[in-house]
XYZ file of C-alpha atoms in Angstrom:
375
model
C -11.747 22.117 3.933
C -9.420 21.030 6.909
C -10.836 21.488 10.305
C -9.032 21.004 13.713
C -6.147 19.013 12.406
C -4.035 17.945 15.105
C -5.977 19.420 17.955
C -7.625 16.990 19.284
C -4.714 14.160 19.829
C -4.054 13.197 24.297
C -0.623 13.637 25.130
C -0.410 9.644 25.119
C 0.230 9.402 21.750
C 4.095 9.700 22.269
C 4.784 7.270 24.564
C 7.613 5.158 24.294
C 8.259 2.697 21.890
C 8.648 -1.312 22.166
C 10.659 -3.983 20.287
C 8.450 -7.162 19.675
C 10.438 -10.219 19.193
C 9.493 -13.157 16.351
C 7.746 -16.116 18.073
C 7.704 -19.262 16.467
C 4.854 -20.667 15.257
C 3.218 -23.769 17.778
C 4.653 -27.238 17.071
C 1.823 -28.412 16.297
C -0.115 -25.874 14.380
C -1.661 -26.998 11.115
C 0.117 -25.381 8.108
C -2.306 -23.579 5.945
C -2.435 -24.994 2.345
C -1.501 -22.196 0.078
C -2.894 -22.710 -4.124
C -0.610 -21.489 -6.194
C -1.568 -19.575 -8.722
C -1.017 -20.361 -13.014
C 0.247 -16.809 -14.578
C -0.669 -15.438 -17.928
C 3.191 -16.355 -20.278
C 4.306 -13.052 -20.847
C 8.230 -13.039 -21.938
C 9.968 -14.193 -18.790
C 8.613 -11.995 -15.954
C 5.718 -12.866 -14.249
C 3.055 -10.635 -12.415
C 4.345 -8.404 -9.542
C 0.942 -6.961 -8.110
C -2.194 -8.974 -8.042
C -5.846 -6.842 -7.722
C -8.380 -10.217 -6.308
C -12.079 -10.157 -6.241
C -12.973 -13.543 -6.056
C -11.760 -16.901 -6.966
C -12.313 -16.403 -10.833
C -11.560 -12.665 -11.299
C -8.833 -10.779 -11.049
C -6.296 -8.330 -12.585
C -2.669 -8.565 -12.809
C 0.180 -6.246 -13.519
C 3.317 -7.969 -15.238
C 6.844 -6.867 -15.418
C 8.386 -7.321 -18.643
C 11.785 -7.265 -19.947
C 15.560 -8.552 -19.099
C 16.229 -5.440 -17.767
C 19.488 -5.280 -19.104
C 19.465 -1.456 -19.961
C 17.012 -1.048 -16.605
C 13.822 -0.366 -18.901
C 11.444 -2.044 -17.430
C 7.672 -2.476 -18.920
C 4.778 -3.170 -17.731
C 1.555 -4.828 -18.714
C -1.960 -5.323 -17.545
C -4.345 -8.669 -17.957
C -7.509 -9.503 -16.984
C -8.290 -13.385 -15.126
C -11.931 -14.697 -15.877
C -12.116 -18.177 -14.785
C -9.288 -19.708 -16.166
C -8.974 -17.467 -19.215
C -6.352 -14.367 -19.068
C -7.095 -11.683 -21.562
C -4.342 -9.009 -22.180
C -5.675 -5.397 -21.276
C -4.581 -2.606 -23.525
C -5.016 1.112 -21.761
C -5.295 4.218 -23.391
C -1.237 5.478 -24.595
C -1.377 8.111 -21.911
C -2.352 5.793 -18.662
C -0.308 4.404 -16.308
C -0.870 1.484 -14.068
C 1.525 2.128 -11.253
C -1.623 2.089 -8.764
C -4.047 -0.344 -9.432
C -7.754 -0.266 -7.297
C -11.334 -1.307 -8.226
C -14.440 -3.406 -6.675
C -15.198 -5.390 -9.740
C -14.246 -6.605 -13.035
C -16.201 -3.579 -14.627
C -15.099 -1.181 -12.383
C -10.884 -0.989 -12.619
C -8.977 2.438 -11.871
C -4.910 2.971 -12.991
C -3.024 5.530 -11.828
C 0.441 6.915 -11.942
C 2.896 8.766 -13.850
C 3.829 8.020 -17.641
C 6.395 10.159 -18.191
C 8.449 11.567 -15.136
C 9.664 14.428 -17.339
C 6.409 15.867 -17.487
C 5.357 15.306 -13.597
C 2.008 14.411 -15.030
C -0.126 11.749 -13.174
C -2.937 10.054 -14.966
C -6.483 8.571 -13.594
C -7.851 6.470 -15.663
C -11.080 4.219 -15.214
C -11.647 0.610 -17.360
C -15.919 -0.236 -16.948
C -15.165 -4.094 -18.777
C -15.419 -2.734 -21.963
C -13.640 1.037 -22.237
C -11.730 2.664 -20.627
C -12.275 6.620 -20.096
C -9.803 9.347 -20.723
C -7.643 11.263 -18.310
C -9.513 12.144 -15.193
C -6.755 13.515 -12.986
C -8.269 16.767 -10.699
C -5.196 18.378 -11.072
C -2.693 17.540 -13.882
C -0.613 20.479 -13.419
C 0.506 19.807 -9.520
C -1.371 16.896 -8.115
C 0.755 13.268 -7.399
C -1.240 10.252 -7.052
C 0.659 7.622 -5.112
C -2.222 5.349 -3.263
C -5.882 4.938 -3.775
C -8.690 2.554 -2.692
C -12.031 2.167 -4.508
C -14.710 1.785 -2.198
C -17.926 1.325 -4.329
C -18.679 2.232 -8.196
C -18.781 5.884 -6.945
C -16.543 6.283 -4.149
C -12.597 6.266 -4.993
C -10.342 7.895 -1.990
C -6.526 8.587 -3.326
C -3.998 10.787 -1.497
C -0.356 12.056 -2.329
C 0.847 15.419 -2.657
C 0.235 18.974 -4.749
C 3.705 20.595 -6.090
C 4.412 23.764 -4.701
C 7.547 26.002 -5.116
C 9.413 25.347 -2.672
C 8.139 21.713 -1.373
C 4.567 19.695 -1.279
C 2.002 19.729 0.160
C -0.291 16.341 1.293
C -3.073 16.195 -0.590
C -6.395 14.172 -0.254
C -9.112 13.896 -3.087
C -12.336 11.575 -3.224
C -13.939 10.795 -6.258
C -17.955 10.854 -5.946
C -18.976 9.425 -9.119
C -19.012 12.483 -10.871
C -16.774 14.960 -9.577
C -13.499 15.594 -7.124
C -13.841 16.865 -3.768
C -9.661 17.773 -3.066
C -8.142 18.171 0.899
C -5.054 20.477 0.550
C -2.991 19.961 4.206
C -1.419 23.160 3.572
C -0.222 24.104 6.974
C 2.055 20.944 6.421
C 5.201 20.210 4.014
C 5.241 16.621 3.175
C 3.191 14.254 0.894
C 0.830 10.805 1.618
C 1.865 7.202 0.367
C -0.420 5.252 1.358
C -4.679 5.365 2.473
C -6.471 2.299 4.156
C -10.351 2.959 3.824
C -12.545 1.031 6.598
C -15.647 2.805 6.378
C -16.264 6.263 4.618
C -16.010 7.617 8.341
C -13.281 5.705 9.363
C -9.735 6.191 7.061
C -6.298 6.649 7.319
C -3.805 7.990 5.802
C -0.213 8.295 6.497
C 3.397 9.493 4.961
C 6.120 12.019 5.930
C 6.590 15.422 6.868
C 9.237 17.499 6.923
C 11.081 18.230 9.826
C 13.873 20.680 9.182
C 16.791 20.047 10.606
C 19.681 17.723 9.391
C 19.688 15.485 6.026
C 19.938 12.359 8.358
C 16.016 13.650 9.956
C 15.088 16.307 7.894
C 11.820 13.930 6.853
C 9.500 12.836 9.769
C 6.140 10.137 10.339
C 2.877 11.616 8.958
C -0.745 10.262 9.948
C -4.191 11.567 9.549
C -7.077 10.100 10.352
C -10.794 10.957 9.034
C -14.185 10.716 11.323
C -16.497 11.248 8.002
C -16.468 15.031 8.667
C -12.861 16.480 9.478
C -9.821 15.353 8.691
C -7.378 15.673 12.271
C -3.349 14.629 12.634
C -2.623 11.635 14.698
C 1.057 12.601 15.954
C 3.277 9.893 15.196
C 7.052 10.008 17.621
C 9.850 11.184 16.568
C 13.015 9.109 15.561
C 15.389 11.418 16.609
C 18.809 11.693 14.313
C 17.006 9.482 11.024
C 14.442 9.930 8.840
C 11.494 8.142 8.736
C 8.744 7.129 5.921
C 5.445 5.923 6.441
C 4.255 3.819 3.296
C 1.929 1.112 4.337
C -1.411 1.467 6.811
C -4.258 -1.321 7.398
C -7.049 -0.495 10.105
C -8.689 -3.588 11.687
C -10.250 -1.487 14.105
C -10.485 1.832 15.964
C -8.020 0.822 18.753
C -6.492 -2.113 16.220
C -4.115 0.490 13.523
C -0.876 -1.112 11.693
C 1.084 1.788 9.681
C 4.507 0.498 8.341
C 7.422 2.455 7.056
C 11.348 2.260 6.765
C 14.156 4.579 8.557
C 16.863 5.842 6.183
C 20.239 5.181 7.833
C 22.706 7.642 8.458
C 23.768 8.046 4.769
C 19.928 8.943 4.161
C 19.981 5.672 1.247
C 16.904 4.347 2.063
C 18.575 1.333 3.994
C 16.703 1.169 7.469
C 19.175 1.200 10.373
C 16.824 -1.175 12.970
C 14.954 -3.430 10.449
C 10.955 -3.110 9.120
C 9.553 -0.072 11.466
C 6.046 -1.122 11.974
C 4.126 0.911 14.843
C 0.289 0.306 16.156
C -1.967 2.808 17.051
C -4.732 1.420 20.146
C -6.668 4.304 19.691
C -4.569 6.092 22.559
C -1.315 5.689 22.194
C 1.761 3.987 19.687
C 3.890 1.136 20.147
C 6.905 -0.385 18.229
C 6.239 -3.421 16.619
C 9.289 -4.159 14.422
C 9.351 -7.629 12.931
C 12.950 -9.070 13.974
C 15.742 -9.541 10.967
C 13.375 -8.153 8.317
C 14.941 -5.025 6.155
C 10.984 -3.493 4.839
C 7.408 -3.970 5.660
C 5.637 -4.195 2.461
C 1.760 -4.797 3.137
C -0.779 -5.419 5.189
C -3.828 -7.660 5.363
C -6.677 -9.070 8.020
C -7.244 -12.885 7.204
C -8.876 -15.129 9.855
C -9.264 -11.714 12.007
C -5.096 -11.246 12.242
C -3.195 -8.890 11.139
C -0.722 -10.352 8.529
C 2.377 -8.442 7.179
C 4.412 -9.331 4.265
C 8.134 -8.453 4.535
C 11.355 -8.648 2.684
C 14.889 -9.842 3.434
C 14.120 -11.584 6.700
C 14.024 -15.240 7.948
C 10.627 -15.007 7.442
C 8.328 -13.408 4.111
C 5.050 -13.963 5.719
C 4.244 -13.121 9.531
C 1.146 -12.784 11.179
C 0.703 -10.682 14.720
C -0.761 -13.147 17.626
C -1.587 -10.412 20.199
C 1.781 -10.003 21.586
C 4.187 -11.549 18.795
C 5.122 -11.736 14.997
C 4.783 -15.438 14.328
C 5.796 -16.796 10.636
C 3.329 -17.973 8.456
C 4.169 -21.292 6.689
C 3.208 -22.793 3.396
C 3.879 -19.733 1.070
C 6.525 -20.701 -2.083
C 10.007 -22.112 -0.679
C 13.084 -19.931 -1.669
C 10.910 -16.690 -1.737
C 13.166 -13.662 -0.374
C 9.994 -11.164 -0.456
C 6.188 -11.063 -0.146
C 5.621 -7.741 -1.983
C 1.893 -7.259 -1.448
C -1.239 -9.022 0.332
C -4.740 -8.529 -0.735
C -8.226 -10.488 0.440
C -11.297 -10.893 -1.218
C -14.841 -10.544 0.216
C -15.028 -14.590 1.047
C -12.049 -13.776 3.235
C -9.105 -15.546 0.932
C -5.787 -14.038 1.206
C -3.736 -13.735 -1.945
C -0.093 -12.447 -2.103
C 2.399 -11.523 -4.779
C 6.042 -12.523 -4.265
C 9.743 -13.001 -5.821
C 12.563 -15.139 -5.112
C 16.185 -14.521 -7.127
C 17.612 -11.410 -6.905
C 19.262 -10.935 -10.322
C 16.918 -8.248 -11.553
C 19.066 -7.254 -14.003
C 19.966 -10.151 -16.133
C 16.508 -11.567 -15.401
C 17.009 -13.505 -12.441
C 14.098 -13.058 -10.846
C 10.782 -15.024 -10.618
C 7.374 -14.387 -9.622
C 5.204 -15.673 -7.796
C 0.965 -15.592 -7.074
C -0.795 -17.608 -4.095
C -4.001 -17.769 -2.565
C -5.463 -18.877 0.734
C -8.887 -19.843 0.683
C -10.985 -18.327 3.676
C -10.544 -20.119 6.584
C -12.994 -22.564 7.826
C -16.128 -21.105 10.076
C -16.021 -22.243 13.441
């Protein structure tokens, strides 16, 4: 049930919005020594997402295929020690979302056929994995979860309605669905960050009306543990803009991430990665200079770190005031496509360099951090 959304916001969550330039990283700053990870041989992709829990274990989602009539597959293995198993879900499953706290406790979610509109939830226990357990598989579209224990999985997207969508939230107990319908809003989630089970976020569009350049505006809800309430996000005025990406280190310490489309409404962002922070009063810009998207957040060594695409930098970390690049990570890279940390506080990423996606140009790459020294 949705109580008070939006009502209880100060008026000093639209102030104006700043530009943060890229700092360079100190002269003489010790460059972290990344591991690079061996991947499971698999045709001649490599894995594109990477689900850590600890030095040994692991699951990994490879793209397979040349690509050369666009059909791209997918495939799902298992890392135990230095053994990779292949993974074989059930026909119907899809492993477009990947989230789970152990080895034995793995959930994959998306869409199999997008004919049909019909997303799948599926759950592997290290030995089976169960059937369908979608809520809704009439109108319900996964796009993000996050597993926080054996029995709590949060997921958000959006229900189908005629005309439209509405943002949906749903929380999976152990044994049943519990389903927030935002109805008084038209729009849909991407993306959930959960901190505590009385502290998460989750963020997306809405629309807005108005023109095809800004007909789609920021969405972001936060949840206290008992009611669900809209954090208002400012308008870009004249463009559209997406909120995909969210990481709380904090009450007053939120990082949601996003792209603008430009004035052709392609999905090309007209000012770079559009990365905003919430202080727990009020929003501020925090673009990363020369990069095209923000991609994902993590919080290694207490920072923030971002990975981004198509900027001088793949790998930037916030320093309080600044994006500062992050060295060490593979050289020719053009993308860092996802972060992820483990409870002993290493940092792994997933990343490509080449660009030839088509004729199989690009590689792959897996890297870990290990946790950085106590002090």
């Amino acid at each position: 049930m949705i109580r008070n959304v939006g009502r209880t916001l100060r008026a000093a969550a639209v102030t104006a919005l700043v530009g943060i330039a890229l700092a360079a990283a100190p002269a003489n700053a010790a460059a972290p020594v990344w591991e690079t990870l061996p991947q499971p041989v698999d045709g001649d992709r490599g894995a594109a997402y990477i689900l850590p829990f600890d030095a040994e274990n692991a699951f990994v989602k490879m793209r397979r295929g040349t690509c050369a009539s666009c059909r791209m597959s997918e495939k799902l293995w298992q890392k135990a020690g230095s053994t990779w198993k292949a993974l074989t879900p059930p026909a119907d499953a899809s492993i477009t979302t990947l989230t789970g706290t152990a080895p034995n406790d793995l959930w994959a979610i998306g869409r199999v056929d997008t004919s049909t509109g019909v997303f799948r939830v599926n759950h592997y226990d290290g030995t089976k994995w169960s059937g369908n357990l979608s809520p809704d598989t009439q109108h319900l579209e996964l796009t993000a979860a996050e597993a926080v224990s054996r029995n709590s999985l949060w997921a958000v997207g959006n229900s189908r309605k005629d005309p439209g969508s509405t943002p949906t939230v749903t929380h999976w107990n152990g044994t049943s669905w519990n389903t927030t319908k935002f109805n008084q809003i038209d729009g849909g989630l991407d993306s959930i960050d959960v901190r505590a089970e009385n502290d998460i976020w989750a963020v997306g569009h809405r629309s807005a009306g108005g023109t095809a350049n800004d007909r789609l505006q920021a969405l972001a809800l936060h949840y206290d543990g008992t009611r669900w309430t809209e954090v208002p996000v400012p308008a870009t005025a004249k463009v559209s803009t997406l909120l995909t990406e969210v990481k709380s280190n904090g009450p007053n310490d939120v990082w949601v991430a996003g792209y603008i489309l430009d004035e052709r409404g392609l999905g090309e962002p007209r000012t770079g990665a559009y990365v905003i922070h919430w202080d727990g009063t009020a929003w501020t810009r925090r673009d990363v200079p020369g990069a095209d998207f923000a991609n994902s957040f993590a919080v290694y060594g207490g920072q923030v770190h971002l990975g981004v695409s198509g900027g001088r930098a793949n790998l930037v970390r916030w320093t309080g005031s600044a994006w500062e690049a992050v060295s060490g990570i593979q050289e020719g890279m053009n993308g860092v496509a996802m972060l992820a940390t483990t409870p002993d506080g290493s940092l792994y990423l997933a990343g490509t360099s080449g660009w030839d996606s088509i004729f199989g140009g690009r590689t792959y790459h897996l890297q870990r951090l290990a946790a950085p020294a106590a002090r």
